[in-house]
XYZ file of C-alpha atoms in Angstrom:
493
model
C 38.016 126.404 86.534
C 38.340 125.654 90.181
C 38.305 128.729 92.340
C 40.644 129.276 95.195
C 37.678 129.361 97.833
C 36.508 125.545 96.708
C 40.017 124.613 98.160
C 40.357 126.796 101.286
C 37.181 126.113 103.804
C 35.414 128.750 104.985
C 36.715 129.310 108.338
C 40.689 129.168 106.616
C 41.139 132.544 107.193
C 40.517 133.098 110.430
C 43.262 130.345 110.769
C 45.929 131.236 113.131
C 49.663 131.421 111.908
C 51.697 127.950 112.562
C 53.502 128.279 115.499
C 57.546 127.752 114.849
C 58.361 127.268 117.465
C 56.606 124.600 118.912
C 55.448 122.604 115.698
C 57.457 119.318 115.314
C 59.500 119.121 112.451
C 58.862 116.404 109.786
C 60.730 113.195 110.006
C 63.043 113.140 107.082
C 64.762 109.519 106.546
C 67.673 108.692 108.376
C 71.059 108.146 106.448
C 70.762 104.840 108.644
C 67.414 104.377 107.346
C 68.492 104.745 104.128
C 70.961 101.994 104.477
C 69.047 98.986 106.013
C 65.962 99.040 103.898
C 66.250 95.795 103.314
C 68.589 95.885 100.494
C 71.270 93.184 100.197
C 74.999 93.858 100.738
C 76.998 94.275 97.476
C 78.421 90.177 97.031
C 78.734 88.320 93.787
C 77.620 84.698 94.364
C 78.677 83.712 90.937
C 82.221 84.953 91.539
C 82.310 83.462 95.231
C 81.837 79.734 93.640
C 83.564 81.077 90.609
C 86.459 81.017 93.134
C 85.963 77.825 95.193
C 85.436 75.731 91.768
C 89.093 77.343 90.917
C 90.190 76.164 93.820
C 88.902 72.627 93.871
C 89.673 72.319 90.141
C 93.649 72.795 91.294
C 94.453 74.006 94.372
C 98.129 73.835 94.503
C 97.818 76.483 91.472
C 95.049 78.662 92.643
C 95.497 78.991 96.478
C 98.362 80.654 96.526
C 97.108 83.376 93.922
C 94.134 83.735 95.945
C 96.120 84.032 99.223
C 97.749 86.979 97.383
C 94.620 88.860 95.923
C 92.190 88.191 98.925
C 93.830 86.914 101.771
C 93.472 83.630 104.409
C 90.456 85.735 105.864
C 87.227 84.149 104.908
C 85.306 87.181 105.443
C 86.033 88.396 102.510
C 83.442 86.029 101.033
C 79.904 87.142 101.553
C 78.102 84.004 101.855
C 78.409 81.939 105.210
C 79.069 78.202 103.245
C 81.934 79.832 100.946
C 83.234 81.023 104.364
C 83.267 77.583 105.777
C 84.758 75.940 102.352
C 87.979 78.560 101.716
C 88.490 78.370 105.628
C 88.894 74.618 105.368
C 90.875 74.669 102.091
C 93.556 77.273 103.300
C 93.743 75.342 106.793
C 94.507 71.914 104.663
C 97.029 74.086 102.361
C 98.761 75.503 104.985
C 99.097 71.961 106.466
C 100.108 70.384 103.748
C 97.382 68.042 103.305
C 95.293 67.437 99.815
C 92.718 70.269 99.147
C 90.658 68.572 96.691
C 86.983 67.889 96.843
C 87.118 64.518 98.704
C 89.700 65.869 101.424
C 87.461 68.682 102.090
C 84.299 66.914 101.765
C 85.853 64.004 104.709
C 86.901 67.537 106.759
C 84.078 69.209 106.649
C 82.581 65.366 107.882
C 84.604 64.771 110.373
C 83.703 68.656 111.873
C 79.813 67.665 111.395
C 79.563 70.552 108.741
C 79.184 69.046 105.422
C 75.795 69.020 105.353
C 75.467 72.760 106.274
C 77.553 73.513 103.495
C 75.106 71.179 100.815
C 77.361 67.931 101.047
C 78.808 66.638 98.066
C 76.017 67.966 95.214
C 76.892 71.769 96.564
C 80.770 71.034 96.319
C 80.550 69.145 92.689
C 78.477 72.595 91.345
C 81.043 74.200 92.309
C 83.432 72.191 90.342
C 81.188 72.236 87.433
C 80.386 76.265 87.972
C 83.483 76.723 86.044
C 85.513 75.061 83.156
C 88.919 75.635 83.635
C 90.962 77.671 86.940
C 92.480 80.126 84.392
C 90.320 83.057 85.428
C 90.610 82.503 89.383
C 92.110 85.773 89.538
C 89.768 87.631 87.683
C 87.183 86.057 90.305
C 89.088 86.867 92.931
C 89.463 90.426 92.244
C 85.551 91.076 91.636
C 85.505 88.720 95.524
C 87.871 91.723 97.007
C 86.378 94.616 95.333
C 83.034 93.308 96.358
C 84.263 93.116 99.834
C 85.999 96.562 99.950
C 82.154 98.027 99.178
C 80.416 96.111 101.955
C 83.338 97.307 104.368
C 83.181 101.286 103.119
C 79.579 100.377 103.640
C 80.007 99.356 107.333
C 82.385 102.352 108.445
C 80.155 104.745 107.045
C 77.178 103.119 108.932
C 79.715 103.588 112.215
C 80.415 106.735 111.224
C 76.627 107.639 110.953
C 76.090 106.243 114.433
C 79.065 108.299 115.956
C 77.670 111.428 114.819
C 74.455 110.999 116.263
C 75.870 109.864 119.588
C 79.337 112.500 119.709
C 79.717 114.933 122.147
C 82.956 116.289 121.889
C 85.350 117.797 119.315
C 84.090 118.020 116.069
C 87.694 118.407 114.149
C 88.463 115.332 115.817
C 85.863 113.210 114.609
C 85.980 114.709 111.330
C 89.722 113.651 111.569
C 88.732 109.596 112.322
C 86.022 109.820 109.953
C 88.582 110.640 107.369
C 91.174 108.299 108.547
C 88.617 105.603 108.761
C 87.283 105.606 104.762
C 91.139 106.227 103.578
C 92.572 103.191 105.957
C 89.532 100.860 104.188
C 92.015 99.353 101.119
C 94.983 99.341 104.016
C 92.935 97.410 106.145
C 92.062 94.854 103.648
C 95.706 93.618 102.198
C 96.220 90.341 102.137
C 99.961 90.774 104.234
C 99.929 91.856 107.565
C 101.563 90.862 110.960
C 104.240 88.750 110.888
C 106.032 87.455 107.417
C 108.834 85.319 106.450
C 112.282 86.781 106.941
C 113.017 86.297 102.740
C 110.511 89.396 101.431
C 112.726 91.937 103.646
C 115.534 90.415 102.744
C 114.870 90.288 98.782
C 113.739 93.980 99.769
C 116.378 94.717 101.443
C 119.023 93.097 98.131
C 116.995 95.411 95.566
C 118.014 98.571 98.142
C 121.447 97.695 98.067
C 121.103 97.112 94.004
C 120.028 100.639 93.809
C 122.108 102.321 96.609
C 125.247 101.270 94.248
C 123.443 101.803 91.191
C 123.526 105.413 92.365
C 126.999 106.035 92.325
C 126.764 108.533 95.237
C 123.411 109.864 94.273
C 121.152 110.625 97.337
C 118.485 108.204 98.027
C 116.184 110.543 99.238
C 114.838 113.796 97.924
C 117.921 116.248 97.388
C 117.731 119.730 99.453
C 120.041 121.478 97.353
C 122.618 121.535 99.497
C 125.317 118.937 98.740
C 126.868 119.008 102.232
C 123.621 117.922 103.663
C 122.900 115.835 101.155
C 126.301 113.619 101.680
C 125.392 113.917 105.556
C 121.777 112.758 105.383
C 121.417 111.344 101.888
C 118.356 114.156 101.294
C 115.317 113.822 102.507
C 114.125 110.320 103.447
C 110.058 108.807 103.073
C 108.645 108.848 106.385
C 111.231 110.743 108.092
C 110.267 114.045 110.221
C 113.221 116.412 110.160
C 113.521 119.265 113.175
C 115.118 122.372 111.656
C 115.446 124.744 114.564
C 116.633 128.268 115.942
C 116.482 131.239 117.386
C 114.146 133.876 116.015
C 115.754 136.074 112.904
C 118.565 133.052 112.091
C 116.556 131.439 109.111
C 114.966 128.747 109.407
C 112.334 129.756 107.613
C 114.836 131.562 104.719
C 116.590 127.864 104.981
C 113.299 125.458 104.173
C 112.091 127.896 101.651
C 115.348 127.300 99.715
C 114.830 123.364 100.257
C 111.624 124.281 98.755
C 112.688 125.964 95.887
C 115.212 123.142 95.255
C 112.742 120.674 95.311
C 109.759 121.913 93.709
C 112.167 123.726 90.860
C 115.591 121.251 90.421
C 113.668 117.630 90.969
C 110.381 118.579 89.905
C 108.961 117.215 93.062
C 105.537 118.481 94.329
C 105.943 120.391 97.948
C 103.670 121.811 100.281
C 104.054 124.004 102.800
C 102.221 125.324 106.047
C 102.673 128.751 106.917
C 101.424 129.361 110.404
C 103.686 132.348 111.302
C 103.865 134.234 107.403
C 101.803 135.260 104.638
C 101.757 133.597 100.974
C 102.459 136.914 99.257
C 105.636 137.204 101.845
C 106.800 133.822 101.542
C 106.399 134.121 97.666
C 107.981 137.566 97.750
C 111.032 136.210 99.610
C 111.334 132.834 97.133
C 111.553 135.740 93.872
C 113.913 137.564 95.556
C 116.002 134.391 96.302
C 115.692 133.305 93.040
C 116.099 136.406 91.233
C 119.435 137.185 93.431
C 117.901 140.760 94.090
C 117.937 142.565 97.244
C 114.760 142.477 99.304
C 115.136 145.588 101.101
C 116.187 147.609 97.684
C 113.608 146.162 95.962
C 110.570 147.131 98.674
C 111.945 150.727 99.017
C 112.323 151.349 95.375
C 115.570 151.344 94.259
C 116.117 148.408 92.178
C 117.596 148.412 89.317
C 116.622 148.311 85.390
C 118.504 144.924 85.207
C 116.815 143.644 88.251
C 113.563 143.836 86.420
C 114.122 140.626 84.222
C 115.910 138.713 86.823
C 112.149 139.255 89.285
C 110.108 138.583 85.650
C 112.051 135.498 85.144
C 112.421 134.345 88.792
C 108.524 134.510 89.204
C 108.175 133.013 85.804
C 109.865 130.000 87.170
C 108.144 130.047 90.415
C 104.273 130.595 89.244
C 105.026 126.942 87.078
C 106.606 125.117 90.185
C 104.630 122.626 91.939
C 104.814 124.291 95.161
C 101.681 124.794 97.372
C 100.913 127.055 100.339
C 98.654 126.686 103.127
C 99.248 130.024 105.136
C 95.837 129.536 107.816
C 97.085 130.482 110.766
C 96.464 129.081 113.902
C 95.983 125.618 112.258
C 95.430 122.948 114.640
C 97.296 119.249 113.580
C 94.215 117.437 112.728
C 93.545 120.279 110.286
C 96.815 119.574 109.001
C 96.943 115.966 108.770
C 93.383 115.957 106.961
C 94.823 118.764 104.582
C 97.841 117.177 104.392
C 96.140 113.851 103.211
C 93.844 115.536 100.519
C 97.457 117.259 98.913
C 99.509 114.289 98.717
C 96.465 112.315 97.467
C 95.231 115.711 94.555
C 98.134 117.126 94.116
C 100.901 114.249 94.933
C 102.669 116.285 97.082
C 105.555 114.308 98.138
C 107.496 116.459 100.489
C 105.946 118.851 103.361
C 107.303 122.165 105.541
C 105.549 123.181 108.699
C 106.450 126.761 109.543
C 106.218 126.104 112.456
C 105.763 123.430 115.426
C 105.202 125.560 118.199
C 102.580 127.588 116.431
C 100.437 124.395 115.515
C 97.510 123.975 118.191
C 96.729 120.216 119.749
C 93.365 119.022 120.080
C 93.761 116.413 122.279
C 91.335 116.404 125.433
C 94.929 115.075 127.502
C 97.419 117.947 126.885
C 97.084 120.120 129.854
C 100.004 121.749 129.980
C 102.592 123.164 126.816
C 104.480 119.874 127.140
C 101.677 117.829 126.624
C 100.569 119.668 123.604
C 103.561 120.133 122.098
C 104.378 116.111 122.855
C 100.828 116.009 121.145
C 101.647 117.209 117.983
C 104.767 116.191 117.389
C 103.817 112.475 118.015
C 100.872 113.319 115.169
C 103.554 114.842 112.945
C 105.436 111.413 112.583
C 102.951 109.609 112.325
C 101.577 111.529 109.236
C 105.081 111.005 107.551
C 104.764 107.516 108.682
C 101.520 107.367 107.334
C 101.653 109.470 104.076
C 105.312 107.697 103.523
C 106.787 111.557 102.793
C 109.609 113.391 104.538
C 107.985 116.378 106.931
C 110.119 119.356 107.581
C 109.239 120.413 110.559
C 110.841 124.343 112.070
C 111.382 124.426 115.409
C 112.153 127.575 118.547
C 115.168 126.789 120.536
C 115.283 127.647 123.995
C 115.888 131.922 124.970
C 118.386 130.543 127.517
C 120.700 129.969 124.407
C 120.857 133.507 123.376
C 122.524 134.346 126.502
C 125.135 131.756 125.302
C 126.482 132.722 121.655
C 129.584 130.801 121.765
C 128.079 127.855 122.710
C 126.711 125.446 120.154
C 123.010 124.331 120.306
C 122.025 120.767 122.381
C 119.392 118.487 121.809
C 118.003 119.739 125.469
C 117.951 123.594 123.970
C 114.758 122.723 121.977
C 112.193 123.806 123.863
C 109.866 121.247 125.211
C 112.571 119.119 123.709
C 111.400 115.723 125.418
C 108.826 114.500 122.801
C 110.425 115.977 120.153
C 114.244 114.563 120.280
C 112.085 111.528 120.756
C 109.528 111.385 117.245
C 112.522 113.127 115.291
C 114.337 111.266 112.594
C 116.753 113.655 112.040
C 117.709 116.943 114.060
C 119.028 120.283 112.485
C 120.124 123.299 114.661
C 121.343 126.560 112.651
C 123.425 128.741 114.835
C 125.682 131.746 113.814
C 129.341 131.343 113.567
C 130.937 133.759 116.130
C 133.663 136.183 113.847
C 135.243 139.847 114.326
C 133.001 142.252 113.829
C 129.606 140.175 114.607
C 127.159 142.733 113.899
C 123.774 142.615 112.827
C 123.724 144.696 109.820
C 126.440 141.948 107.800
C 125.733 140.873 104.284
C 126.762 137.322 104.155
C 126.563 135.784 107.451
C 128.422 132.696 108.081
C 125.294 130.191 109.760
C 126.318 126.362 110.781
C 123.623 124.015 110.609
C 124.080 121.202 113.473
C 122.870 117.672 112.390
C 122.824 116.175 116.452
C 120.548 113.980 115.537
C 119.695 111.375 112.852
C 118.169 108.000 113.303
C 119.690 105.917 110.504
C 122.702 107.601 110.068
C 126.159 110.460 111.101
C 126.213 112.943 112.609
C 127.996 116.415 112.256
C 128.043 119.973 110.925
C 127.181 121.347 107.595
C 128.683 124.905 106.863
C 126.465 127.126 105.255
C 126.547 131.133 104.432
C 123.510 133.589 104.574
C 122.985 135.886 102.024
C 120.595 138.430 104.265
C 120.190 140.862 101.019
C 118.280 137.523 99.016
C 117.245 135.843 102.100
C 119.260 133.097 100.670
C 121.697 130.016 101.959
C 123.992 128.551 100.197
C 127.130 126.154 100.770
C 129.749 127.938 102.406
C 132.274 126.806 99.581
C 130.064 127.875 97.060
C 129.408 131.804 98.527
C 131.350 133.975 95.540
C 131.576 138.065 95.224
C 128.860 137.251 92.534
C 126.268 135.968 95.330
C 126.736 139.836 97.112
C 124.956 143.308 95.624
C 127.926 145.195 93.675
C 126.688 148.039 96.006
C 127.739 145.973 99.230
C 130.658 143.852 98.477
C 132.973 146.317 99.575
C 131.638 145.979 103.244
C 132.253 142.445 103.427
């Protein structure tokens, strides 16, 4: 048995203690290090001439498929003579000249490359590396994925060398890190640029097919409200939509309901961004909306037995919806948009509500003043919808100066720092009260117009709406009955 002093010399003990502070730390490998030892990009070299000998075999069959599946970049091949051939053969398609193994073989002459390439024996193994071109799609799929792994491969490698060398916001390189690895598969389709006027037209026939298909359906996601539906035709992919007002007029009771609509009615996931309330009051307000049971009466107390299984049920509904809340406050937009991103890729959200624009904090080193920021963000905003393809809700202040000014409908120029956002809006929504006799605060069912001054691909014009303050609830102004009022109120309307 080996005793502890035949390890430890003699004089161990009268060691001194390792100094932390100055001792260097050991060198662990570098994720850099990690990825240039030496080992070989991932490629297929039997699927590369797998490819070419498609090609060669019958190239009027097998270009175009592998135009479609890989592209006219030769890149995507991993070895520098298959980069050479498919150049050459997609130049002499795209000519209209013979791409078969004697044209290329006199081109790649004429260019003094043949012989880099392995002259005629390299191009006839090619030929012979595969008995028929009915697989050249299988090949070129393994080509592409292949290529996909040595491009994640080189943005992570960028990404590596970014972190090392950044000296700035973190959130925002978090942000293009993200952006980078999710852009990789965008990046590498085969159509991009310019394209023949036919695919948007045959897009543009199969729209028209299904706008009369519809009968009069929206074409977008429906908000539950069938005046704004026929105005807008719902809520379209890509758009942002500006709901804005004062404090205390609803916006936020307003997208809620849209919400509830949505996530409820059409089954469609939605998420929402709470920057100015709490989940448990957002939620609290959608059951009580639902439920058609008075908020106030049921936080002091006094609701009724036969409230109880209208809140059960309501809840019931709403705890099986596929709505999601975000209620971080103070969120900045590149928290968003990276948030954003991970819900409509997990979840599939496919409609979001940001409550609201002039709480959401810009990151970017240029905005020095309010305008800038808020120019900042919305900008971001539209391009998320733009990128994510969804419709963004987006609530909105309106200028104080309007307050002073009840009679007088909302403008474009009362949003505050209105420049930027007029501009990235798609559509516009401004909810103002309806002057009557007898405006007073305390009213049951309010009568609330919501302004449509703006939309990009379509009219115009006012949609009239009611607001049921008891249920925090709008609904169509044609559609408010004595049934949508407490019993114990209806006499004061």
């Amino acid at each position: 048995m080996i005793a502890p002093d035949d390890i430890l010399p003699e004089e161990s003990a009268s060691v001194a203690p390792m100094d932390l502070k100055r001792a260097r730390r050991a060198r662990r490998p570098a994720a850099s290090d990690r990825l240039n030892n030496d080992r070989l990009p991932p490629y297929s070299m039997e699927t590369e001439q797998g490819v070419l000998g498609c090609i060669l075999l019958s190239p009027q069959d097998c270009i175009p498929i592998c135009i479609e599946i890989i592209g006219e970049d030769p890149e995507v091949f991993y070895d520098l003579r298959h980069q050479t051939i498919y150049a050459n053969l997609i130049s002499m398609f795209e000519s209209g000249k013979p791409a078969d193994m004697i044209a290329l073989y006199q081109r790649l002459k004429d260019f003094e490359m043949a012989e880099q390439i392995g002259g005629i024996p390299y191009l006839n193994a090619l030929q012979d590396a595969v008995p028929s071109a009915a697989n050249v799609a299988y090949y070129a799929r393994i080509v592409k994925e292949k290529y996909i792994l040595r491009k994640l491969i080189l943005v992570c490698s960028e990404i590596i060398g970014r972190v090392y060398e950044y000296e700035g916001d973190v959130e925002s390189l978090v942000d293009g890190a993200e952006r980078d690895i999710l852009s990789i598969s965008e990046k590498t389709e085969s159509t991009s640029g310019m394209i023949p006027i036919k695919e948007p037209v045959r897009e543009a026939v199969q729209s028209i097919e299904n706008y009369l298909s519809r009968n009069g359906a929206v074409t977008g996601i429906p908000t539950g409200f069938p005046d704004l539906d026929m105005l807008t035709n719902g809520c379209q992919n890509g758009d942002m939509i500006i709901i804005a007002a004062r404090p205390s007029i609803g916006k936020t009771s307003l997208a809620m309901n849209i919400a509830e609509s949505v996530a409820l009615n059409s089954r469609i996931p939605v998420g929402v961004f709470s920057l100015e309330m709490t989940r448990q009051a957002l939620a609290l307000r959608m059951i009580t909306s639902q439920s058609r049971v008075s908020l106030r009466s049921m936080t002091n107390g006094f609701a009724s037995e036969s409230d109880i299984p209208k809140l059960t049920s309501a809840a019931g509904r709403l705890y099986n919806s596929p709505i999601f809340v975000d209620d971080t406050p103070a969120l900045s937009v590149l928290k968003i948009r990276t948030r954003a991103r991970r819900a409509n890729r997990v979840f599939g959200v496919k409609l979001f509500i940001i409550d609201y624009l002039q709480l959401v904090k810009s990151t970017s080193a240029r905005a020095k003043t309010r305008e800038q920021e808020i120019a900042d963000v919305s900008s971001a905003l539209k391009a998320l919808a733009k990128e994510l393809n969804v419709p963004i809700i987006v609530l909105a202040q309106l200028n104080r100066e309007l307050e002073r000014e009840k009679n007088r409908k909302p403008r474009l120029s009362d949003l505050r720092e209105s420049g930027s956002i007029e501009q990235d809006a798609d559509v516009v929504g401004m909810l103002y009260r309806v002057a009557t006799e007898g405006d007073a605060d305390d009213e049951i069912a309010i009568p609330v117009n919501l302004l449509v001054a703006k939309q990009r691909n379509g009219p115009t014009g006012v949609v009239n709406l009611t607001f049921i303050k008891s249920y925090t609830r709008f609904e169509s102004a044609a559609k408010v009955s004595d049934e949508d009022v407490p019993q114990s109120q209806q006499g004061e309307l």
